[in-house]
Short mmCIF file of C-alpha atoms in Angstrom, two decimals:
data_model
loop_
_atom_site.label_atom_id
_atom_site.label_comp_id
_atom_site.label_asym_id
_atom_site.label_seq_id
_atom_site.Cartn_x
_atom_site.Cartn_y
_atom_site.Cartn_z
CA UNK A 1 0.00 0.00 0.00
CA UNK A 2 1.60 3.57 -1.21
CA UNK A 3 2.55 5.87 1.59
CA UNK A 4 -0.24 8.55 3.02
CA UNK A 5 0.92 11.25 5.31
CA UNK A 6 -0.36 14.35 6.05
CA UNK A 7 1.54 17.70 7.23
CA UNK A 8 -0.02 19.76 9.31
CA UNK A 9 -0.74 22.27 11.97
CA UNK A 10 -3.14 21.28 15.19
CA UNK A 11 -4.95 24.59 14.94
CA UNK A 12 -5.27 25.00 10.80
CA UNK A 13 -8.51 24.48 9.11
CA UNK A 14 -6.86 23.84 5.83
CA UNK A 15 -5.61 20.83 7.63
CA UNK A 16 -9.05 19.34 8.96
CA UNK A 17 -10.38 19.43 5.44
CA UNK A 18 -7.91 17.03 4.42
CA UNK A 19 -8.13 15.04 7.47
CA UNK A 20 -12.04 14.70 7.31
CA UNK A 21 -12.00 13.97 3.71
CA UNK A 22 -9.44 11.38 4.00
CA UNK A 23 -11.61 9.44 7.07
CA UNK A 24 -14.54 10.33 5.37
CA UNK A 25 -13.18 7.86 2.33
CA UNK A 26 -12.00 5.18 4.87
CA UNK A 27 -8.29 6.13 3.92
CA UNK A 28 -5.52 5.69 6.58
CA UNK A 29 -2.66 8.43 6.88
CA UNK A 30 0.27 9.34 8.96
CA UNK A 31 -0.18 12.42 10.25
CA UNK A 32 2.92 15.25 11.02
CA UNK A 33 2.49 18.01 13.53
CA UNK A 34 4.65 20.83 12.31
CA UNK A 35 4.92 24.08 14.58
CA UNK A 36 4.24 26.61 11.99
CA UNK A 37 6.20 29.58 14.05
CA UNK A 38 9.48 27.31 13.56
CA UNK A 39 8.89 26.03 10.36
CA UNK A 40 11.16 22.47 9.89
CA UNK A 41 13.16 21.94 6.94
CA UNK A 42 10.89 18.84 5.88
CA UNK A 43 8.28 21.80 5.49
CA UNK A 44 10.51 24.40 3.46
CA UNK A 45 11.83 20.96 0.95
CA UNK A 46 8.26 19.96 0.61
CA UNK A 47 6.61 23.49 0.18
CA UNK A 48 9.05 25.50 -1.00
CA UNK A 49 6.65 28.06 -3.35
CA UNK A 50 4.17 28.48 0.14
CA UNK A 51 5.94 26.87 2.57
CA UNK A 52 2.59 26.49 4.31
CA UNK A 53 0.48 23.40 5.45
CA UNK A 54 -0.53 20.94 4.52
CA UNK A 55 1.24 19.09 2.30
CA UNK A 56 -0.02 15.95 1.23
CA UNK A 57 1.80 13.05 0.97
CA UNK A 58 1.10 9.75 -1.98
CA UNK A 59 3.48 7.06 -2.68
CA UNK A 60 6.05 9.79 -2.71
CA UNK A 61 3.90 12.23 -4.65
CA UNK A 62 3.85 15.62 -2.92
CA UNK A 63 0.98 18.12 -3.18
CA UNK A 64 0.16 21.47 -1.38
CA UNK A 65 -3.00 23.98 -1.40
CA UNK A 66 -5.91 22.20 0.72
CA UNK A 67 -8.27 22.36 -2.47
CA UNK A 68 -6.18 21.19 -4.84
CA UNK A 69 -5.39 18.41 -2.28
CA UNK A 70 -9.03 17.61 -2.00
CA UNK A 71 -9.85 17.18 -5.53
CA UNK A 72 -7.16 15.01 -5.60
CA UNK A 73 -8.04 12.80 -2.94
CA UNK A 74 -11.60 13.02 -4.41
CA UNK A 75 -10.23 11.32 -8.28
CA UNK A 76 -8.01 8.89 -6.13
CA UNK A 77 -10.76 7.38 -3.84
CA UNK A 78 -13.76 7.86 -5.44
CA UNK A 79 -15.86 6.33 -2.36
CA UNK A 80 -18.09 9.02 -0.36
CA UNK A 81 -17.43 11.46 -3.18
CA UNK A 82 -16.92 15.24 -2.03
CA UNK A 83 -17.95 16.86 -5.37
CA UNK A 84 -21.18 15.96 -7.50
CA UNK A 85 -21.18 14.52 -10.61
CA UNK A 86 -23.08 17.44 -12.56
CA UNK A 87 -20.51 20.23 -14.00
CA UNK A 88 -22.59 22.89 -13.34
CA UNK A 89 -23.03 21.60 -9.76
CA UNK A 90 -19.32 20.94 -9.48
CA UNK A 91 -18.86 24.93 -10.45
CA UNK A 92 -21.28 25.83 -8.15
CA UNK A 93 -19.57 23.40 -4.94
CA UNK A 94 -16.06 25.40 -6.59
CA UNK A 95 -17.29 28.62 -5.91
CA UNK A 96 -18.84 28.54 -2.34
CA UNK A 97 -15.42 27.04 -1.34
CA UNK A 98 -13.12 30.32 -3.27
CA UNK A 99 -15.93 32.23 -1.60
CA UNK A 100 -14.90 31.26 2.10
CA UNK A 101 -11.28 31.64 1.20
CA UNK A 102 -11.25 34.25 -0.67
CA UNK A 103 -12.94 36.14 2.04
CA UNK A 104 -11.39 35.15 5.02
CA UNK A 105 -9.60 38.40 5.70
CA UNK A 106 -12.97 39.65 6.09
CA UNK A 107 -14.22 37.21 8.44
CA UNK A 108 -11.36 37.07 10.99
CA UNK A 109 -10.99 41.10 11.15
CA UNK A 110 -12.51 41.47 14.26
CA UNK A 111 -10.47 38.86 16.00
CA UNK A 112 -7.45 41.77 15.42
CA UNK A 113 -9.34 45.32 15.86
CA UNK A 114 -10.59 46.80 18.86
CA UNK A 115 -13.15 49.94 19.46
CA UNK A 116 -14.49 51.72 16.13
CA UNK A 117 -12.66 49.29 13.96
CA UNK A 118 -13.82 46.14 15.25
CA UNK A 119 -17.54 46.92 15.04
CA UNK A 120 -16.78 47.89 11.42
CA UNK A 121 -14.99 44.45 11.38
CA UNK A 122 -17.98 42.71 12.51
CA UNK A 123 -20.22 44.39 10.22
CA UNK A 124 -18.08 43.39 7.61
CA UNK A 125 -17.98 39.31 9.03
CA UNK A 126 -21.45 39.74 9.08
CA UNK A 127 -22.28 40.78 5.39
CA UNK A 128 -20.17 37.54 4.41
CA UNK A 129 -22.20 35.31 6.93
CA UNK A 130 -25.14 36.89 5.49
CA UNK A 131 -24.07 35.53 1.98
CA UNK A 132 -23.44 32.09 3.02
CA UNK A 133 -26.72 31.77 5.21
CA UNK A 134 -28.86 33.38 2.18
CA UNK A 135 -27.23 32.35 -1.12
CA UNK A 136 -24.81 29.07 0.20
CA UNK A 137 -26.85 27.23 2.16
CA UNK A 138 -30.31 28.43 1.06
CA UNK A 139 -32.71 25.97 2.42
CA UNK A 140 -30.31 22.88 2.38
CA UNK A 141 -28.89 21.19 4.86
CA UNK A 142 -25.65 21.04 4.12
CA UNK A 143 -23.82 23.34 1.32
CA UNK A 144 -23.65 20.23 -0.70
CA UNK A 145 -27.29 19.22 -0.51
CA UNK A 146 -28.23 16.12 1.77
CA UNK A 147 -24.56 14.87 2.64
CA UNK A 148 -21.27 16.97 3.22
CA UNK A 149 -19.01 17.49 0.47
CA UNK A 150 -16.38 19.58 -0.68
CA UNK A 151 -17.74 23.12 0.37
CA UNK A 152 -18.54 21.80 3.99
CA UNK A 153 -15.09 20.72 4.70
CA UNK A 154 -13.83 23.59 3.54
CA UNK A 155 -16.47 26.08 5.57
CA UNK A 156 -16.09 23.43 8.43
CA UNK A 157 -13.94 26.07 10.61
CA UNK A 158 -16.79 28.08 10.98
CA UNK A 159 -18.23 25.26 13.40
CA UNK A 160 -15.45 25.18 15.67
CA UNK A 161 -13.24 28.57 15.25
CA UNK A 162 -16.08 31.34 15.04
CA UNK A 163 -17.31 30.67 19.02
CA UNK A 164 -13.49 30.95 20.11
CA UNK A 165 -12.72 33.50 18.61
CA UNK A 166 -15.36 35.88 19.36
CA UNK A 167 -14.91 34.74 23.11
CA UNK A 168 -11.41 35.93 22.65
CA UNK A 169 -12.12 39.40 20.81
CA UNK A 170 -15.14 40.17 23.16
CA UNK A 171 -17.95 40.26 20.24
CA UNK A 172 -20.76 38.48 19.35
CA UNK A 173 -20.89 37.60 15.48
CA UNK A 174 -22.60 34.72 14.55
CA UNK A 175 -25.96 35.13 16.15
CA UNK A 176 -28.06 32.35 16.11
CA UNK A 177 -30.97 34.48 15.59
CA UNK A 178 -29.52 36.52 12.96
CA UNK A 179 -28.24 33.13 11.32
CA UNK A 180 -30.84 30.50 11.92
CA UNK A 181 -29.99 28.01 8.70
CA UNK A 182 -26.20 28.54 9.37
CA UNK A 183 -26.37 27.40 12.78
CA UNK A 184 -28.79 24.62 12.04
CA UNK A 185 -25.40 23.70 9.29
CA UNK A 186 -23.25 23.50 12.74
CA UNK A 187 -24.86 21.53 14.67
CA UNK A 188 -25.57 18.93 11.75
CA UNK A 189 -22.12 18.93 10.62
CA UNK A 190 -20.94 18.57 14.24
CA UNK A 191 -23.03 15.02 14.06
CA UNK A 192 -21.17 13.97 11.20
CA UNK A 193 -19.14 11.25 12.53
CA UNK A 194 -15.78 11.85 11.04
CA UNK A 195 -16.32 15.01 12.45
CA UNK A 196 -17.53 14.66 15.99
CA UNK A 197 -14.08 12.15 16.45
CA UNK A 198 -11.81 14.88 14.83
CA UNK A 199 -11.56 18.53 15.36
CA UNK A 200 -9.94 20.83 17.26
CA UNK A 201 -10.06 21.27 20.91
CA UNK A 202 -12.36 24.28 21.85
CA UNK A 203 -10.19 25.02 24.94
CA UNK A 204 -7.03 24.99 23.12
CA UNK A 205 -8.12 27.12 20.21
CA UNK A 206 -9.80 29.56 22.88
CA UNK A 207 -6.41 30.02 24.31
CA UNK A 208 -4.46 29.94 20.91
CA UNK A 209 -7.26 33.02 19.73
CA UNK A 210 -7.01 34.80 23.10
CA UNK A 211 -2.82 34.53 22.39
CA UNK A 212 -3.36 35.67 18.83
CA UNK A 213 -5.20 38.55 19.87
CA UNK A 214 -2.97 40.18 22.37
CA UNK A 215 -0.16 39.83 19.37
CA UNK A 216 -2.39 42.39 16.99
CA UNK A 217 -3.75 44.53 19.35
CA UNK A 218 -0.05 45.33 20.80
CA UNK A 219 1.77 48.00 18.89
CA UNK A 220 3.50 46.76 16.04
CA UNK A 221 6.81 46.20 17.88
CA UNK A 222 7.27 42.15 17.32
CA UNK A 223 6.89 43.15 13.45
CA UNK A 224 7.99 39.52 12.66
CA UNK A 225 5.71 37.94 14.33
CA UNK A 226 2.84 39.54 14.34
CA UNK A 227 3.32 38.92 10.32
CA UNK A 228 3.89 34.79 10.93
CA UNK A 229 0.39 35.06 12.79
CA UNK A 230 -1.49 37.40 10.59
CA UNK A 231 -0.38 35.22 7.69
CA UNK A 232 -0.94 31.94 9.56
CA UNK A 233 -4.60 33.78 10.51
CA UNK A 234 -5.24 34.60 7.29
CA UNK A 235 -3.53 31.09 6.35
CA UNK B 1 -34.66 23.04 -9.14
CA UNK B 2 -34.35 24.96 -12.13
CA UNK B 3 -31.07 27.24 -11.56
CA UNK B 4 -31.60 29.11 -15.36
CA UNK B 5 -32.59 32.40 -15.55
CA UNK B 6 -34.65 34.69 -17.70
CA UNK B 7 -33.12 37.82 -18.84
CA UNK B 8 -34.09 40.40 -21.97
CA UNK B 9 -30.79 39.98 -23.10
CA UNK B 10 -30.86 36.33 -23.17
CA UNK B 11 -33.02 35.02 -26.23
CA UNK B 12 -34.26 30.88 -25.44
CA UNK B 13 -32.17 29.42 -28.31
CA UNK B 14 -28.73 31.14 -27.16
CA UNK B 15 -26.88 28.42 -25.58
CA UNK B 16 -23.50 30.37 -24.70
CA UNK B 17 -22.94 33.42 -23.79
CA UNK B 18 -19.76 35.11 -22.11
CA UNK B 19 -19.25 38.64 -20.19
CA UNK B 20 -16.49 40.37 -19.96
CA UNK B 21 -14.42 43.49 -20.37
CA UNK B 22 -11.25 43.65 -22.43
CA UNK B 23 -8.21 44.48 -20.13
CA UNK B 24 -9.04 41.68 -17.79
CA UNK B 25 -6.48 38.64 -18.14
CA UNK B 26 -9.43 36.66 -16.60
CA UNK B 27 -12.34 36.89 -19.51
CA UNK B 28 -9.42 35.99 -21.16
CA UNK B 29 -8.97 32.71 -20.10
CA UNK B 30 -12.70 32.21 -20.74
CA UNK B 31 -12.47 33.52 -23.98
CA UNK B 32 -9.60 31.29 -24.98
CA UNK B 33 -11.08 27.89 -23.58
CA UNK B 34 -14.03 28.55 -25.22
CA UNK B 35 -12.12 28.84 -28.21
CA UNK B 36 -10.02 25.53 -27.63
CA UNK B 37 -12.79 24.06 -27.42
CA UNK B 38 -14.67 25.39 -30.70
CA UNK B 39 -17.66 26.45 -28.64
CA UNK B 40 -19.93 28.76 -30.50
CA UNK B 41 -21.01 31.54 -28.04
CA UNK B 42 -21.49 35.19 -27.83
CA UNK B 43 -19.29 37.26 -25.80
CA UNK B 44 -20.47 40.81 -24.92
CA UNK B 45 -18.50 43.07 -23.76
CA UNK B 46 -19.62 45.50 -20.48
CA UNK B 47 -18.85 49.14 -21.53
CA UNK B 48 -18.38 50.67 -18.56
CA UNK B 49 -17.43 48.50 -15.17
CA UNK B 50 -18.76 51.31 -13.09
CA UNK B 51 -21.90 51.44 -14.82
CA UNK B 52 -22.72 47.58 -14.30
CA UNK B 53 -25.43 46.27 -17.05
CA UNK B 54 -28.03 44.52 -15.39
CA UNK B 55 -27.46 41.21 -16.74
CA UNK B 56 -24.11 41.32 -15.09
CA UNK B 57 -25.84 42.13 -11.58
CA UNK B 58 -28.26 39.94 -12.01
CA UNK B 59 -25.87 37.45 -13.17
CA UNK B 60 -22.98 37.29 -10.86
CA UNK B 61 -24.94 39.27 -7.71
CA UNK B 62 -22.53 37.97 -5.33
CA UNK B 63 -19.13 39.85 -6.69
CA UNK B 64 -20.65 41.92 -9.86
CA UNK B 65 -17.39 41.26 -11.59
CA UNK B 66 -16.83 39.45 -14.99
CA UNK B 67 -15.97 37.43 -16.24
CA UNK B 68 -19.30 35.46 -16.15
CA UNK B 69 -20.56 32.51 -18.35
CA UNK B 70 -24.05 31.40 -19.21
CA UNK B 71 -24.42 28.26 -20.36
CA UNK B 72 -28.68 27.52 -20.96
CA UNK B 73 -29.36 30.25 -18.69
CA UNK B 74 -26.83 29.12 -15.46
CA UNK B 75 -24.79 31.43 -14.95
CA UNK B 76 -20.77 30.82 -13.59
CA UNK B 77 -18.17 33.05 -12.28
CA UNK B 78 -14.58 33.17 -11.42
CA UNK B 79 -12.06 32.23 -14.14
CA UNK B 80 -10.18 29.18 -13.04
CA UNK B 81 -13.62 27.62 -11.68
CA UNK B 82 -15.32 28.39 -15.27
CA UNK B 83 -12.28 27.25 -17.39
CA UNK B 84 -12.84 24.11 -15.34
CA UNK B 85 -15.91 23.82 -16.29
CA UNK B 86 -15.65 24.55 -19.75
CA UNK B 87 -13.06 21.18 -20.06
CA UNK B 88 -15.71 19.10 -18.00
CA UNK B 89 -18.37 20.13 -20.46
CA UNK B 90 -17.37 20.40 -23.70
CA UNK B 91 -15.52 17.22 -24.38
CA UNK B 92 -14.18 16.65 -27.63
CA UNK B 93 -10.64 17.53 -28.72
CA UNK B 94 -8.08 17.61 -25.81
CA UNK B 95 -8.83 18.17 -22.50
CA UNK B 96 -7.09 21.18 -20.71
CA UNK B 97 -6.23 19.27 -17.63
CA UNK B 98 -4.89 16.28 -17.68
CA UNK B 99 -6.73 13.01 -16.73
CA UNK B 100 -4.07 11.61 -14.00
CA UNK B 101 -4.86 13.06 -11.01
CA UNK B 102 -1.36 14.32 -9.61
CA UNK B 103 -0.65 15.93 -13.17
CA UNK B 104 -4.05 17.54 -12.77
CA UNK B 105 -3.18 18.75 -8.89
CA UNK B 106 0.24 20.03 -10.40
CA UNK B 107 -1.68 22.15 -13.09
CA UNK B 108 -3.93 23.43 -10.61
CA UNK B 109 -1.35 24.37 -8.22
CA UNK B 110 0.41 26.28 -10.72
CA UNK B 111 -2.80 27.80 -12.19
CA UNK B 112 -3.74 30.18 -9.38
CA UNK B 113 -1.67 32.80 -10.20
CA UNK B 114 -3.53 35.01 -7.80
CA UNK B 115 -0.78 33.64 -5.22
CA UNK B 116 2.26 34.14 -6.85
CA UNK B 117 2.11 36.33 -10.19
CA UNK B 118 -0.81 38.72 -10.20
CA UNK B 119 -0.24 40.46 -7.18
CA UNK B 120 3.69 40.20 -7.46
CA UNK B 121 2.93 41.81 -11.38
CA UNK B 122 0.91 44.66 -9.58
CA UNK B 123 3.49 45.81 -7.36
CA UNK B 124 5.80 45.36 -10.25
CA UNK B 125 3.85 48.36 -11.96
CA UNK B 126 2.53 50.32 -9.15
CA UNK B 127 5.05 50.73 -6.56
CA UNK B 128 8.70 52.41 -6.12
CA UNK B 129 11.77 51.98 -5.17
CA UNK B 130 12.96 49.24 -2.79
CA UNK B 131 9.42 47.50 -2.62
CA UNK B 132 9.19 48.02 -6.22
CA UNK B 133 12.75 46.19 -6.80
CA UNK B 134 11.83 43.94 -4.52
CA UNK B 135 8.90 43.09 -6.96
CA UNK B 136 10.70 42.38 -9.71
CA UNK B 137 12.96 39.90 -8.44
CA UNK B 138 10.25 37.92 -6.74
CA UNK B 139 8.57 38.05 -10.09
CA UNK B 140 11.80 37.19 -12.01
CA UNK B 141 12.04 34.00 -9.58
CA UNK B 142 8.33 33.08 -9.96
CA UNK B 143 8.63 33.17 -13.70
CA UNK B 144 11.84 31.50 -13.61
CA UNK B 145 9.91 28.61 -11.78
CA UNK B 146 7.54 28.30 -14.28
CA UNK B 147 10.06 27.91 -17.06
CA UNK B 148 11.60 25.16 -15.11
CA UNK B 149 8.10 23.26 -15.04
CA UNK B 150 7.85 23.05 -18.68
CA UNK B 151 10.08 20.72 -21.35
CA UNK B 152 7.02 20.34 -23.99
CA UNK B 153 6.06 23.42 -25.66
CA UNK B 154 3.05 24.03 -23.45
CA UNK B 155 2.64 23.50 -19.96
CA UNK B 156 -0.09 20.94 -21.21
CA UNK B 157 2.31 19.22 -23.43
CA UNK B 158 2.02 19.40 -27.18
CA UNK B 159 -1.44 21.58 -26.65
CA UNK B 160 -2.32 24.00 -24.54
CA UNK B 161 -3.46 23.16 -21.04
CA UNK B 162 -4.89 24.80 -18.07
CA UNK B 163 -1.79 26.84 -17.06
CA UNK B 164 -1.07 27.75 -20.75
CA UNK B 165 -4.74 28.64 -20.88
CA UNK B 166 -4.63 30.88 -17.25
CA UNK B 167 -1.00 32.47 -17.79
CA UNK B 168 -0.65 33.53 -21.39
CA UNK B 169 -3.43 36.45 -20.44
CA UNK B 170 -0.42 38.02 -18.87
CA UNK B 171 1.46 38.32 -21.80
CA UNK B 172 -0.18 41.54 -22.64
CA UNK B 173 0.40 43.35 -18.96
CA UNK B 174 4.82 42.50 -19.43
CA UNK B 175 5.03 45.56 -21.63
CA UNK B 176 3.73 47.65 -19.02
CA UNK B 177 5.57 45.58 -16.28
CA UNK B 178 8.69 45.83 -18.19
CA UNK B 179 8.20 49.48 -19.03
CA UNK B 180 7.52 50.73 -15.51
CA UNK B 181 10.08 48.89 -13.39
CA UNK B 182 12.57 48.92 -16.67
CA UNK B 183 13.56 45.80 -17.15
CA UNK B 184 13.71 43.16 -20.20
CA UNK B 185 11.87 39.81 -20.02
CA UNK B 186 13.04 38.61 -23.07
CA UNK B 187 16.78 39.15 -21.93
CA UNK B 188 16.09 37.43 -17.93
CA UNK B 189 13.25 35.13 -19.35
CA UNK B 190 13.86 34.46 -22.55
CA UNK B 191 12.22 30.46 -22.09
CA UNK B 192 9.46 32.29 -20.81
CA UNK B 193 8.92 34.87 -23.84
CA UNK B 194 8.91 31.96 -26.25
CA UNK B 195 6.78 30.32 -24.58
CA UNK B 196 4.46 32.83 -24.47
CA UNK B 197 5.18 33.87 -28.47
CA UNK B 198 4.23 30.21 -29.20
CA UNK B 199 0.73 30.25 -27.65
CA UNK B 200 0.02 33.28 -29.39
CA UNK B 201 0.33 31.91 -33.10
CA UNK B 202 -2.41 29.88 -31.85
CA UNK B 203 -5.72 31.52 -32.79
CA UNK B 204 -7.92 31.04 -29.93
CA UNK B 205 -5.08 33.18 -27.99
CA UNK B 206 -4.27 35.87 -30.51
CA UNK B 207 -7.97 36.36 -30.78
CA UNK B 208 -8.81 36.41 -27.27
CA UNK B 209 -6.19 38.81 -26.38
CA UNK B 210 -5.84 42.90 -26.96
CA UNK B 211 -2.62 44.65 -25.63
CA UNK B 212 -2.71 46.63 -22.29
CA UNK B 213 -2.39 50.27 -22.98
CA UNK B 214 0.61 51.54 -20.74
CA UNK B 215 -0.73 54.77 -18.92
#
């Protein structure tokens, strides 16, 4: 049987969509904590555009970008698929995913801001949730239709990060009143069994966000790395 | 559910249609796959992007950017996700990825520019001095990575594939590149420039692509 490890960081969502999609097929890995402050030399040889996690390894075969790394695991084990088999569907599964990356400055703003700025942060978080809740997830229950795919795994942060961090920044974001069909999504993707056996400990990230935090809001002294976190926070 | 919509621009027998506006590298892309492919479609072009047309709002309401593509009245939008589509649809002649999945993930990798040339290009042209020199060399090294990818004459071997599809567009931003951080790609690139003068011989390039004016 070829080789399957996985590279990774304990607190990176880019990392738990490969993880879930790989025990979502049944596949077994090796996984590889790298500290992503004190990046090894493994990491800069097997990322060296990036230099970011995860990298995927296959019978020797190296890959890097999360997405990329899911479509691939998606044409190698074509159990449980992630992504439909229309085109148009496909697109659709595609876009939701850039969506959440694309705009993940915007969501995570208010974790760094404070006063003025954060409120503005929030608002902005907001119009993004707003999107997803209205024109994502419409009236399904997952952003796939009746099963998780591709576009949950990759939203899947949202379940576990968004309470942690907005304990650690002081703000309420997320309301569930404000966002009934998106936190209907949590709790049913929290049932999903790959995912209820593997995801990130809420105490650990609260602490991780609460560290992050104090790191923006002090003056721009530790220039270096309050640049490794924003970029890791941004990942 | 029925995703297609109605639109007064959008007669019932007019199967493809493409939006776009001419100095973006991304319509593009669309325009060339299309092309590679020998769909038949109608591209029209939105005059003024601060004036949005309402078929563009109504088509892409999420970002209101182009390019868009409607295909029986579904609309799609964002470049890499509808050239993607355009190779899983439209089947005959040679794909644009490849089949094997690691080639594809390698093609893919190297097809979002957004995170190593576009924004490296920008700073190329917009800023001064040390960040602006910095610029260039990180785009000299990116480019210089992409010429070691490549021993065919496309990055999709003896046709054009999804990177040659995605990266030629930048062809016509070098001159301005070039021009405002003065340097030559065809003297510190030259693998590169040919590579890029080769995919624009081929039609569904040369047609698809207009010269950035250099303000």
């Amino acid at each position: 049987m070829e080789e399957v490890k996985v590279i990774g960081f304990w607190a990176s969502p880019y990392v738990y969509r490969v993880t879930w999609a790989l025990k979502l097929k049944g596949v077994e890995y090796e996984y590889q904590e790298e500290d992503v402050f004190n990046k090894s030399d493994l990491l800069l040889q097997y990322n060296p555009v990036h230099k970011k996690v995860p990298v995927f390894v296959h019978g020797g075969k190296l890959i890097a970008e999360s997405i990329v790394i899911l479509e691939y695991i998606d044409e190698t084990w074509p159990q449980n698929p992630l992504l439909p088999t229309d085109p148009h569907a496909r697109a659709m599964a595609r876009f939701w995913t850039k969506f959440g990356d694309d705009k993940k400055p915007e969501f995570l703003g208010f974790l760094g801001r404070t006063g003025e700025e954060q409120m503005e942060a929030v608002k902005s978080a907001q119009e993004c949730l707003k999107i997803l809740e209205e024109h994502g997830l419409e009236e399904k229950k997952f952003f796939d239709g009746d099963k998780i795919g591709m576009t949950d795994l990759s939203l899947g942060w949202i379940a576990f990060y968004f309470e942690a961090m907005e304990e650690a920044a002081g703000v309420q974001v997320l309301e569930a009143t404000s966002f009934p069909r998106l936190h209907a999504w949590i709790r049913n993707f929290k049932e999903v069994q790959v995912v209820k056996e593997n995801h990130p400990d809420q105490a650990r990230l609260l602490a991780y966000f609460k560290w992050l935090r104090e790191m923006y809001v002090k003056p721009a002294t530790i220039w270096a790395e309050f640049g490794a976190a924003y970029k890791l926070l941004c990942f | 559910m029925d995703l297609s919509m109605k639109h007064e621009y959008l007669p019932e027998d007019l199967q493809v249609v493409s939006l776009g506006f001419w100095p973006t590298p991304f319509v593009a892309r669309v325009k060339i796959a299309l092309a590679e492919k020998g769909v038949q479609s109608e591209y029209k072009e939105e005059e003024d992007l601060k004036n949005k047309s309402s078929l563009l709002l109504q088509m892409n309401p999420i970002h209101k950017k182009v390019p868009v593509l409607i295909h029986n009245g579904k609309p799609l939008s964002e470049s890499l996700i509808v050239v993607q589509y355009i190779d899983e649809v439209w089947q005959d002649g040679p794909p644009l990825l490849p089949s094997d999945p690691y080639l594809r993930s390698q093609a893919m990798f190297w097809a979002d520019l957004k995170r190593y040339i576009y924004p490296v290009g920008w700073k190329v042209w917009t800023t001064k001095a040390e960040e602006q020199d910095a610029a260039k060399k990180e785009f000299l090294e990116n480019t210089g990575l992409l010429e070691e990818l490549k021993d065919k004459p496309f990055f999709g071997g003896e046709n054009l594939g999804f990177v040659d599809v995605t990266l030629i567009p930048i062809y016509s931003w070098l001159p301005v590149y070039e021009k405002f951080a003065n340097f030559s790609l065809v003297v510190e690139r030259p693998k590169f420039i040919e590579w890029a003068k080769k995919c624009m011989e081929k039609e569904s390039v040369s047609k698809s692509s207009r010269p950035a004016k250099a303000q």
